[in-house]
Amino acid sequence: MIISSQLNYAQTKNFCLSVDETGIIEKAYKSFENDLFTYYKFGNDSIKTYRTFLAEVASLSLDLRKLPSTNSIQLAREFKKIANNKNSLWIKLSEYENQEATKKSGPSTSGKNQEEVLIFNYRGGFIQCLKNTSDSDDFKDIVNTLEEDGNVSTSLISQRIYYIPDKEFCAIEIKNFIAFDVYYSILMVIEKAFG
Protein backbone atom coordinates (compact mmCIF):
# COMPACT_ATOMS: atom_id res chain seq x y z
CA MET A 1 0.00 0.00 0.00
CA ILE A 2 2.77 2.50 0.86
CA ILE A 3 4.72 1.62 -2.27
CA SER A 4 1.61 2.23 -4.36
CA SER A 5 1.08 5.61 -2.72
CA GLN A 6 4.68 6.66 -3.39
CA LEU A 7 4.39 5.50 -6.99
CA ASN A 8 1.24 7.57 -7.52
CA TYR A 9 2.98 10.61 -6.03
CA ALA A 10 5.93 10.18 -8.37
CA GLN A 11 3.69 9.64 -11.39
CA THR A 12 1.66 12.74 -10.59
CA LYS A 13 4.76 14.87 -10.14
CA ASN A 14 6.40 13.60 -13.31
CA PHE A 15 3.18 13.78 -15.31
CA CYS A 16 2.56 17.45 -14.54
CA LEU A 17 6.19 18.39 -15.13
CA SER A 18 5.97 16.75 -18.55
CA VAL A 19 3.49 19.47 -19.59
CA ASP A 20 6.47 21.88 -19.58
CA GLU A 21 8.74 21.20 -22.53
CA THR A 22 11.33 23.80 -21.46
CA GLY A 23 12.21 22.38 -18.03
CA ILE A 24 11.87 25.82 -16.41
CA ILE A 25 9.04 24.74 -14.10
CA GLU A 26 11.12 22.08 -12.39
CA LYS A 27 14.12 24.44 -12.06
CA ALA A 28 11.90 27.20 -10.67
CA TYR A 29 10.21 24.91 -8.15
CA LYS A 30 13.58 23.71 -6.84
CA SER A 31 14.81 27.31 -6.57
CA PHE A 32 11.62 28.31 -4.72
CA GLU A 33 11.98 25.51 -2.17
CA ASN A 34 15.66 26.32 -1.70
CA ASP A 35 14.79 29.99 -1.09
CA LEU A 36 12.00 29.12 1.35
CA PHE A 37 13.91 26.60 3.47
CA THR A 38 17.04 28.78 3.51
CA TYR A 39 15.07 31.84 4.60
CA TYR A 40 12.85 30.30 7.27
CA LYS A 41 15.31 27.76 8.73
CA PHE A 42 12.67 25.36 10.10
CA GLY A 43 14.68 22.35 8.99
CA ASN A 44 12.59 19.85 7.06
CA ASP A 45 9.28 21.04 8.54
CA SER A 46 7.49 21.58 5.27
CA ILE A 47 4.12 22.51 6.76
CA LYS A 48 5.57 25.12 9.12
CA THR A 49 7.77 26.58 6.38
CA TYR A 50 5.00 26.84 3.80
CA ARG A 51 2.37 28.08 6.25
CA THR A 52 4.74 30.75 7.63
CA PHE A 53 5.41 31.93 4.09
CA LEU A 54 1.68 32.06 3.29
CA ALA A 55 0.92 33.89 6.54
CA GLU A 56 3.56 36.53 5.75
CA VAL A 57 2.23 36.98 2.22
CA ALA A 58 -1.35 37.22 3.50
CA SER A 59 -0.39 39.81 6.13
CA LEU A 60 1.86 41.69 3.68
CA SER A 61 4.83 41.28 6.03
CA LEU A 62 7.13 39.25 3.76
CA ASP A 63 10.64 40.73 3.49
CA LEU A 64 11.13 40.65 -0.26
CA ARG A 65 14.61 42.14 0.00
CA LYS A 66 15.92 39.01 1.72
CA LEU A 67 13.85 36.04 0.52
CA PRO A 68 14.38 35.64 -3.23
CA SER A 69 17.65 34.30 -4.55
CA THR A 70 19.32 35.69 -7.64
CA ASN A 71 18.42 32.43 -9.35
CA SER A 72 14.69 32.83 -8.60
CA ILE A 73 14.73 36.44 -9.80
CA GLN A 74 16.37 35.32 -13.04
CA LEU A 75 13.79 32.56 -13.47
CA ALA A 76 10.97 35.12 -12.99
CA ARG A 77 12.51 37.12 -15.83
CA GLU A 78 12.59 33.99 -17.97
CA PHE A 79 8.91 33.36 -17.25
CA LYS A 80 8.14 36.86 -18.53
CA LYS A 81 10.00 36.14 -21.76
CA ILE A 82 8.09 32.91 -22.43
CA ALA A 83 4.60 34.19 -21.53
CA ASN A 84 3.55 33.90 -25.14
CA ASN A 85 1.02 31.10 -25.52
CA LYS A 86 -2.14 29.77 -23.94
CA ASN A 87 -0.23 27.08 -22.00
CA SER A 88 2.32 29.44 -20.44
CA LEU A 89 2.21 29.81 -16.65
CA TRP A 90 1.59 33.52 -17.18
CA ILE A 91 -0.34 34.98 -20.05
CA LYS A 92 -1.09 38.46 -21.31
CA LEU A 93 -4.22 39.74 -19.62
CA SER A 94 -5.75 40.59 -22.99
CA GLU A 95 -5.32 36.97 -24.15
CA TYR A 96 -6.74 35.61 -20.89
CA GLU A 97 -9.78 37.83 -21.27
CA ASN A 98 -10.16 36.74 -24.91
CA GLN A 99 -10.51 33.14 -23.71
CA GLU A 100 -13.74 34.12 -21.93
CA ALA A 101 -16.93 32.90 -23.57
CA THR A 102 -18.71 36.15 -22.70
CA LYS A 103 -17.38 39.58 -23.47
CA LYS A 104 -16.79 41.86 -20.50
CA SER A 105 -15.87 45.48 -20.74
CA GLY A 106 -12.87 46.60 -18.77
CA PRO A 107 -9.85 48.86 -18.81
CA SER A 108 -7.25 48.49 -21.50
CA THR A 109 -4.43 46.20 -20.44
CA SER A 110 -1.73 47.97 -22.37
CA GLY A 111 -1.11 51.31 -23.92
CA LYS A 112 1.46 52.87 -26.15
CA ASN A 113 4.98 52.21 -24.81
CA GLN A 114 3.60 50.18 -21.90
CA GLU A 115 4.48 46.64 -20.99
CA GLU A 116 1.57 44.21 -21.39
CA VAL A 117 0.04 43.17 -18.07
CA LEU A 118 0.63 39.48 -17.28
CA ILE A 119 -1.77 37.34 -15.27
CA PHE A 120 -1.30 33.87 -13.84
CA ASN A 121 -2.81 31.40 -16.32
CA TYR A 122 -5.25 29.29 -14.30
CA ARG A 123 -6.49 27.69 -17.53
CA GLY A 124 -3.03 26.60 -18.71
CA GLY A 125 -1.85 23.02 -19.03
CA PHE A 126 0.36 22.82 -15.94
CA ILE A 127 -2.17 24.33 -13.52
CA GLN A 128 -4.97 22.24 -14.99
CA CYS A 129 -2.81 19.15 -14.49
CA LEU A 130 -2.21 20.11 -10.84
CA LYS A 131 -5.93 20.64 -10.31
CA ASN A 132 -6.98 17.45 -12.07
CA THR A 133 -4.47 15.24 -10.24
CA SER A 134 -5.04 16.75 -6.79
CA ASP A 135 -6.98 14.87 -4.12
CA SER A 136 -7.91 18.13 -2.38
CA ASP A 137 -11.42 19.41 -3.02
CA ASP A 138 -10.44 22.69 -1.33
CA PHE A 139 -7.57 23.17 -3.77
CA LYS A 140 -9.76 22.31 -6.76
CA ASP A 141 -12.34 24.81 -5.54
CA ILE A 142 -9.68 27.54 -5.27
CA VAL A 143 -8.46 26.91 -8.82
CA ASN A 144 -12.01 26.69 -10.21
CA THR A 145 -12.83 30.06 -8.63
CA LEU A 146 -9.64 31.63 -10.00
CA GLU A 147 -10.33 30.28 -13.49
CA GLU A 148 -13.46 32.44 -13.58
CA ASP A 149 -11.81 35.56 -12.16
CA GLY A 150 -8.04 35.53 -11.99
CA ASN A 151 -7.92 39.10 -10.73
CA VAL A 152 -7.55 38.17 -7.05
CA SER A 153 -4.77 39.46 -4.82
CA THR A 154 -1.94 37.15 -3.88
CA SER A 155 -2.63 37.81 -0.20
CA LEU A 156 -6.23 36.56 -0.54
CA ILE A 157 -5.09 33.46 -2.42
CA SER A 158 -2.52 32.82 0.33
CA GLN A 159 -5.24 33.04 2.98
CA ARG A 160 -7.37 30.47 1.18
CA ILE A 161 -4.49 28.03 0.70
CA TYR A 162 -3.31 28.47 4.30
CA TYR A 163 -6.47 26.78 5.59
CA ILE A 164 -6.24 23.64 3.47
CA PRO A 165 -6.00 20.71 5.94
CA ASP A 166 -2.47 19.42 6.71
CA LYS A 167 -3.17 16.03 5.13
CA GLU A 168 -3.84 17.68 1.77
CA PHE A 169 -1.52 20.65 2.22
CA CYS A 170 1.66 18.59 1.77
CA ALA A 171 0.69 17.39 -1.71
CA ILE A 172 3.05 18.31 -4.52
CA GLU A 173 0.19 19.89 -6.47
CA ILE A 174 -0.47 22.43 -3.72
CA LYS A 175 3.22 23.13 -3.15
CA ASN A 176 3.70 23.75 -6.88
CA PHE A 177 0.71 26.06 -6.91
CA ILE A 178 2.15 28.04 -3.99
CA ALA A 179 5.51 28.26 -5.76
CA PHE A 180 4.09 29.66 -8.95
CA ASP A 181 0.84 31.45 -8.17
CA VAL A 182 2.14 33.03 -4.99
CA TYR A 183 5.96 33.24 -5.01
CA TYR A 184 6.76 33.69 -8.68
CA SER A 185 3.72 35.91 -9.25
CA ILE A 186 5.19 38.26 -6.64
CA LEU A 187 8.66 38.04 -8.21
CA MET A 188 7.22 38.80 -11.66
CA VAL A 189 6.05 42.15 -10.28
CA ILE A 190 9.18 43.10 -8.31
CA GLU A 191 12.01 41.62 -10.40
CA LYS A 192 12.94 44.99 -11.92
CA ALA A 193 13.87 46.26 -8.45
CA PHE A 194 16.70 43.72 -8.38
CA GLY A 195 18.59 45.33 -11.26
mmCIF file of C-alpha atoms in Angstrom:
data_model
loop_
_atom_site.group_PDB
_atom_site.id
_atom_site.type_symbol
_atom_site.label_atom_id
_atom_site.label_comp_id
_atom_site.label_asym_id
_atom_site.label_seq_id
_atom_site.Cartn_x
_atom_site.Cartn_y
_atom_site.Cartn_z
ATOM 1 C CA MET A 1 0.000 0.000 0.000
ATOM 2 C CA ILE A 2 2.767 2.499 0.865
ATOM 3 C CA ILE A 3 4.723 1.623 -2.271
ATOM 4 C CA SER A 4 1.609 2.227 -4.363
ATOM 5 C CA SER A 5 1.081 5.614 -2.724
ATOM 6 C CA GLN A 6 4.677 6.664 -3.394
ATOM 7 C CA LEU A 7 4.390 5.500 -6.987
ATOM 8 C CA ASN A 8 1.237 7.571 -7.524
ATOM 9 C CA TYR A 9 2.979 10.609 -6.027
ATOM 10 C CA ALA A 10 5.935 10.183 -8.367
ATOM 11 C CA GLN A 11 3.691 9.641 -11.388
ATOM 12 C CA THR A 12 1.661 12.744 -10.591
ATOM 13 C CA LYS A 13 4.763 14.867 -10.137
ATOM 14 C CA ASN A 14 6.402 13.600 -13.308
ATOM 15 C CA PHE A 15 3.185 13.782 -15.306
ATOM 16 C CA CYS A 16 2.558 17.455 -14.539
ATOM 17 C CA LEU A 17 6.192 18.388 -15.132
ATOM 18 C CA SER A 18 5.968 16.748 -18.550
ATOM 19 C CA VAL A 19 3.493 19.471 -19.588
ATOM 20 C CA ASP A 20 6.466 21.880 -19.577
ATOM 21 C CA GLU A 21 8.742 21.201 -22.527
ATOM 22 C CA THR A 22 11.329 23.801 -21.461
ATOM 23 C CA GLY A 23 12.213 22.384 -18.028
ATOM 24 C CA ILE A 24 11.868 25.819 -16.413
ATOM 25 C CA ILE A 25 9.037 24.739 -14.100
ATOM 26 C CA GLU A 26 11.125 22.076 -12.392
ATOM 27 C CA LYS A 27 14.116 24.442 -12.057
ATOM 28 C CA ALA A 28 11.899 27.198 -10.666
ATOM 29 C CA TYR A 29 10.206 24.910 -8.147
ATOM 30 C CA LYS A 30 13.582 23.711 -6.838
ATOM 31 C CA SER A 31 14.805 27.305 -6.571
ATOM 32 C CA PHE A 32 11.618 28.309 -4.720
ATOM 33 C CA GLU A 33 11.984 25.510 -2.173
ATOM 34 C CA ASN A 34 15.663 26.322 -1.698
ATOM 35 C CA ASP A 35 14.793 29.988 -1.086
ATOM 36 C CA LEU A 36 12.001 29.120 1.352
ATOM 37 C CA PHE A 37 13.910 26.603 3.466
ATOM 38 C CA THR A 38 17.044 28.777 3.510
ATOM 39 C CA TYR A 39 15.073 31.845 4.596
ATOM 40 C CA TYR A 40 12.850 30.303 7.273
ATOM 41 C CA LYS A 41 15.310 27.763 8.730
ATOM 42 C CA PHE A 42 12.671 25.363 10.099
ATOM 43 C CA GLY A 43 14.682 22.346 8.993
ATOM 44 C CA ASN A 44 12.593 19.851 7.063
ATOM 45 C CA ASP A 45 9.283 21.037 8.542
ATOM 46 C CA SER A 46 7.488 21.579 5.266
ATOM 47 C CA ILE A 47 4.118 22.505 6.756
ATOM 48 C CA LYS A 48 5.572 25.116 9.125
ATOM 49 C CA THR A 49 7.770 26.578 6.381
ATOM 50 C CA TYR A 50 5.004 26.844 3.795
ATOM 51 C CA ARG A 51 2.366 28.083 6.246
ATOM 52 C CA THR A 52 4.736 30.749 7.629
ATOM 53 C CA PHE A 53 5.414 31.925 4.085
ATOM 54 C CA LEU A 54 1.682 32.060 3.287
ATOM 55 C CA ALA A 55 0.921 33.892 6.540
ATOM 56 C CA GLU A 56 3.561 36.527 5.751
ATOM 57 C CA VAL A 57 2.230 36.975 2.220
ATOM 58 C CA ALA A 58 -1.353 37.225 3.504
ATOM 59 C CA SER A 59 -0.388 39.806 6.131
ATOM 60 C CA LEU A 60 1.858 41.692 3.680
ATOM 61 C CA SER A 61 4.829 41.281 6.032
ATOM 62 C CA LEU A 62 7.127 39.253 3.763
ATOM 63 C CA ASP A 63 10.639 40.732 3.487
ATOM 64 C CA LEU A 64 11.125 40.648 -0.263
ATOM 65 C CA ARG A 65 14.606 42.136 0.001
ATOM 66 C CA LYS A 66 15.923 39.005 1.716
ATOM 67 C CA LEU A 67 13.855 36.041 0.517
ATOM 68 C CA PRO A 68 14.381 35.643 -3.229
ATOM 69 C CA SER A 69 17.655 34.303 -4.545
ATOM 70 C CA THR A 70 19.323 35.694 -7.640
ATOM 71 C CA ASN A 71 18.416 32.433 -9.355
ATOM 72 C CA SER A 72 14.694 32.830 -8.602
ATOM 73 C CA ILE A 73 14.730 36.443 -9.802
ATOM 74 C CA GLN A 74 16.373 35.316 -13.035
ATOM 75 C CA LEU A 75 13.785 32.559 -13.466
ATOM 76 C CA ALA A 76 10.968 35.118 -12.988
ATOM 77 C CA ARG A 77 12.511 37.118 -15.830
ATOM 78 C CA GLU A 78 12.592 33.993 -17.974
ATOM 79 C CA PHE A 79 8.905 33.356 -17.248
ATOM 80 C CA LYS A 80 8.143 36.859 -18.531
ATOM 81 C CA LYS A 81 9.996 36.139 -21.759
ATOM 82 C CA ILE A 82 8.088 32.914 -22.426
ATOM 83 C CA ALA A 83 4.599 34.188 -21.533
ATOM 84 C CA ASN A 84 3.554 33.897 -25.140
ATOM 85 C CA ASN A 85 1.025 31.101 -25.516
ATOM 86 C CA LYS A 86 -2.140 29.773 -23.943
ATOM 87 C CA ASN A 87 -0.233 27.085 -22.004
ATOM 88 C CA SER A 88 2.323 29.439 -20.435
ATOM 89 C CA LEU A 89 2.209 29.807 -16.651
ATOM 90 C CA TRP A 90 1.594 33.519 -17.179
ATOM 91 C CA ILE A 91 -0.343 34.978 -20.046
ATOM 92 C CA LYS A 92 -1.090 38.459 -21.311
ATOM 93 C CA LEU A 93 -4.222 39.739 -19.618
ATOM 94 C CA SER A 94 -5.747 40.590 -22.987
ATOM 95 C CA GLU A 95 -5.315 36.969 -24.146
ATOM 96 C CA TYR A 96 -6.738 35.607 -20.895
ATOM 97 C CA GLU A 97 -9.781 37.834 -21.269
ATOM 98 C CA ASN A 98 -10.161 36.737 -24.914
ATOM 99 C CA GLN A 99 -10.513 33.138 -23.712
ATOM 100 C CA GLU A 100 -13.740 34.124 -21.927
ATOM 101 C CA ALA A 101 -16.931 32.897 -23.566
ATOM 102 C CA THR A 102 -18.714 36.148 -22.701
ATOM 103 C CA LYS A 103 -17.378 39.578 -23.467
ATOM 104 C CA LYS A 104 -16.791 41.862 -20.501
ATOM 105 C CA SER A 105 -15.872 45.483 -20.737
ATOM 106 C CA GLY A 106 -12.866 46.604 -18.770
ATOM 107 C CA PRO A 107 -9.854 48.860 -18.813
ATOM 108 C CA SER A 108 -7.249 48.490 -21.500
ATOM 109 C CA THR A 109 -4.429 46.196 -20.439
ATOM 110 C CA SER A 110 -1.731 47.967 -22.369
ATOM 111 C CA GLY A 111 -1.108 51.311 -23.916
ATOM 112 C CA LYS A 112 1.463 52.866 -26.151
ATOM 113 C CA ASN A 113 4.976 52.212 -24.811
ATOM 114 C CA GLN A 114 3.605 50.176 -21.900
ATOM 115 C CA GLU A 115 4.482 46.636 -20.995
ATOM 116 C CA GLU A 116 1.571 44.208 -21.389
ATOM 117 C CA VAL A 117 0.038 43.169 -18.068
ATOM 118 C CA LEU A 118 0.626 39.482 -17.285
ATOM 119 C CA ILE A 119 -1.772 37.341 -15.275
ATOM 120 C CA PHE A 120 -1.299 33.865 -13.841
ATOM 121 C CA ASN A 121 -2.807 31.399 -16.317
ATOM 122 C CA TYR A 122 -5.246 29.287 -14.305
ATOM 123 C CA ARG A 123 -6.487 27.690 -17.529
ATOM 124 C CA GLY A 124 -3.034 26.600 -18.715
ATOM 125 C CA GLY A 125 -1.854 23.017 -19.029
ATOM 126 C CA PHE A 126 0.361 22.819 -15.939
ATOM 127 C CA ILE A 127 -2.168 24.326 -13.522
ATOM 128 C CA GLN A 128 -4.969 22.239 -14.988
ATOM 129 C CA CYS A 129 -2.806 19.152 -14.485
ATOM 130 C CA LEU A 130 -2.206 20.110 -10.844
ATOM 131 C CA LYS A 131 -5.930 20.642 -10.310
ATOM 132 C CA ASN A 132 -6.976 17.450 -12.070
ATOM 133 C CA THR A 133 -4.474 15.238 -10.239
ATOM 134 C CA SER A 134 -5.036 16.749 -6.786
ATOM 135 C CA ASP A 135 -6.979 14.869 -4.122
ATOM 136 C CA SER A 136 -7.906 18.127 -2.380
ATOM 137 C CA ASP A 137 -11.415 19.410 -3.024
ATOM 138 C CA ASP A 138 -10.436 22.688 -1.326
ATOM 139 C CA PHE A 139 -7.568 23.165 -3.768
ATOM 140 C CA LYS A 140 -9.756 22.311 -6.757
ATOM 141 C CA ASP A 141 -12.338 24.811 -5.543
ATOM 142 C CA ILE A 142 -9.682 27.535 -5.272
ATOM 143 C CA VAL A 143 -8.456 26.907 -8.824
ATOM 144 C CA ASN A 144 -12.009 26.693 -10.208
ATOM 145 C CA THR A 145 -12.826 30.057 -8.630
ATOM 146 C CA LEU A 146 -9.642 31.628 -9.997
ATOM 147 C CA GLU A 147 -10.330 30.278 -13.492
ATOM 148 C CA GLU A 148 -13.458 32.438 -13.580
ATOM 149 C CA ASP A 149 -11.811 35.555 -12.164
ATOM 150 C CA GLY A 150 -8.036 35.534 -11.992
ATOM 151 C CA ASN A 151 -7.922 39.104 -10.730
ATOM 152 C CA VAL A 152 -7.550 38.172 -7.049
ATOM 153 C CA SER A 153 -4.768 39.455 -4.820
ATOM 154 C CA THR A 154 -1.936 37.147 -3.876
ATOM 155 C CA SER A 155 -2.633 37.815 -0.201
ATOM 156 C CA LEU A 156 -6.229 36.558 -0.542
ATOM 157 C CA ILE A 157 -5.086 33.463 -2.424
ATOM 158 C CA SER A 158 -2.519 32.821 0.327
ATOM 159 C CA GLN A 159 -5.237 33.040 2.979
ATOM 160 C CA ARG A 160 -7.373 30.466 1.177
ATOM 161 C CA ILE A 161 -4.487 28.030 0.700
ATOM 162 C CA TYR A 162 -3.311 28.473 4.297
ATOM 163 C CA TYR A 163 -6.466 26.783 5.589
ATOM 164 C CA ILE A 164 -6.238 23.641 3.468
ATOM 165 C CA PRO A 165 -5.997 20.710 5.943
ATOM 166 C CA ASP A 166 -2.473 19.418 6.706
ATOM 167 C CA LYS A 167 -3.167 16.031 5.129
ATOM 168 C CA GLU A 168 -3.845 17.677 1.770
ATOM 169 C CA PHE A 169 -1.515 20.653 2.221
ATOM 170 C CA CYS A 170 1.663 18.594 1.774
ATOM 171 C CA ALA A 171 0.685 17.393 -1.707
ATOM 172 C CA ILE A 172 3.051 18.311 -4.518
ATOM 173 C CA GLU A 173 0.191 19.891 -6.465
ATOM 174 C CA ILE A 174 -0.471 22.427 -3.723
ATOM 175 C CA LYS A 175 3.225 23.132 -3.149
ATOM 176 C CA ASN A 176 3.703 23.754 -6.876
ATOM 177 C CA PHE A 177 0.709 26.065 -6.907
ATOM 178 C CA ILE A 178 2.154 28.042 -3.985
ATOM 179 C CA ALA A 179 5.514 28.257 -5.759
ATOM 180 C CA PHE A 180 4.093 29.658 -8.954
ATOM 181 C CA ASP A 181 0.840 31.450 -8.169
ATOM 182 C CA VAL A 182 2.138 33.028 -4.988
ATOM 183 C CA TYR A 183 5.957 33.242 -5.007
ATOM 184 C CA TYR A 184 6.757 33.689 -8.681
ATOM 185 C CA SER A 185 3.718 35.912 -9.248
ATOM 186 C CA ILE A 186 5.191 38.257 -6.645
ATOM 187 C CA LEU A 187 8.656 38.038 -8.206
ATOM 188 C CA MET A 188 7.225 38.802 -11.655
ATOM 189 C CA VAL A 189 6.047 42.154 -10.281
ATOM 190 C CA ILE A 190 9.175 43.102 -8.313
ATOM 191 C CA GLU A 191 12.010 41.616 -10.396
ATOM 192 C CA LYS A 192 12.944 44.992 -11.918
ATOM 193 C CA ALA A 193 13.869 46.264 -8.453
ATOM 194 C CA PHE A 194 16.704 43.716 -8.382
ATOM 195 C CA GLY A 195 18.590 45.332 -11.260
#
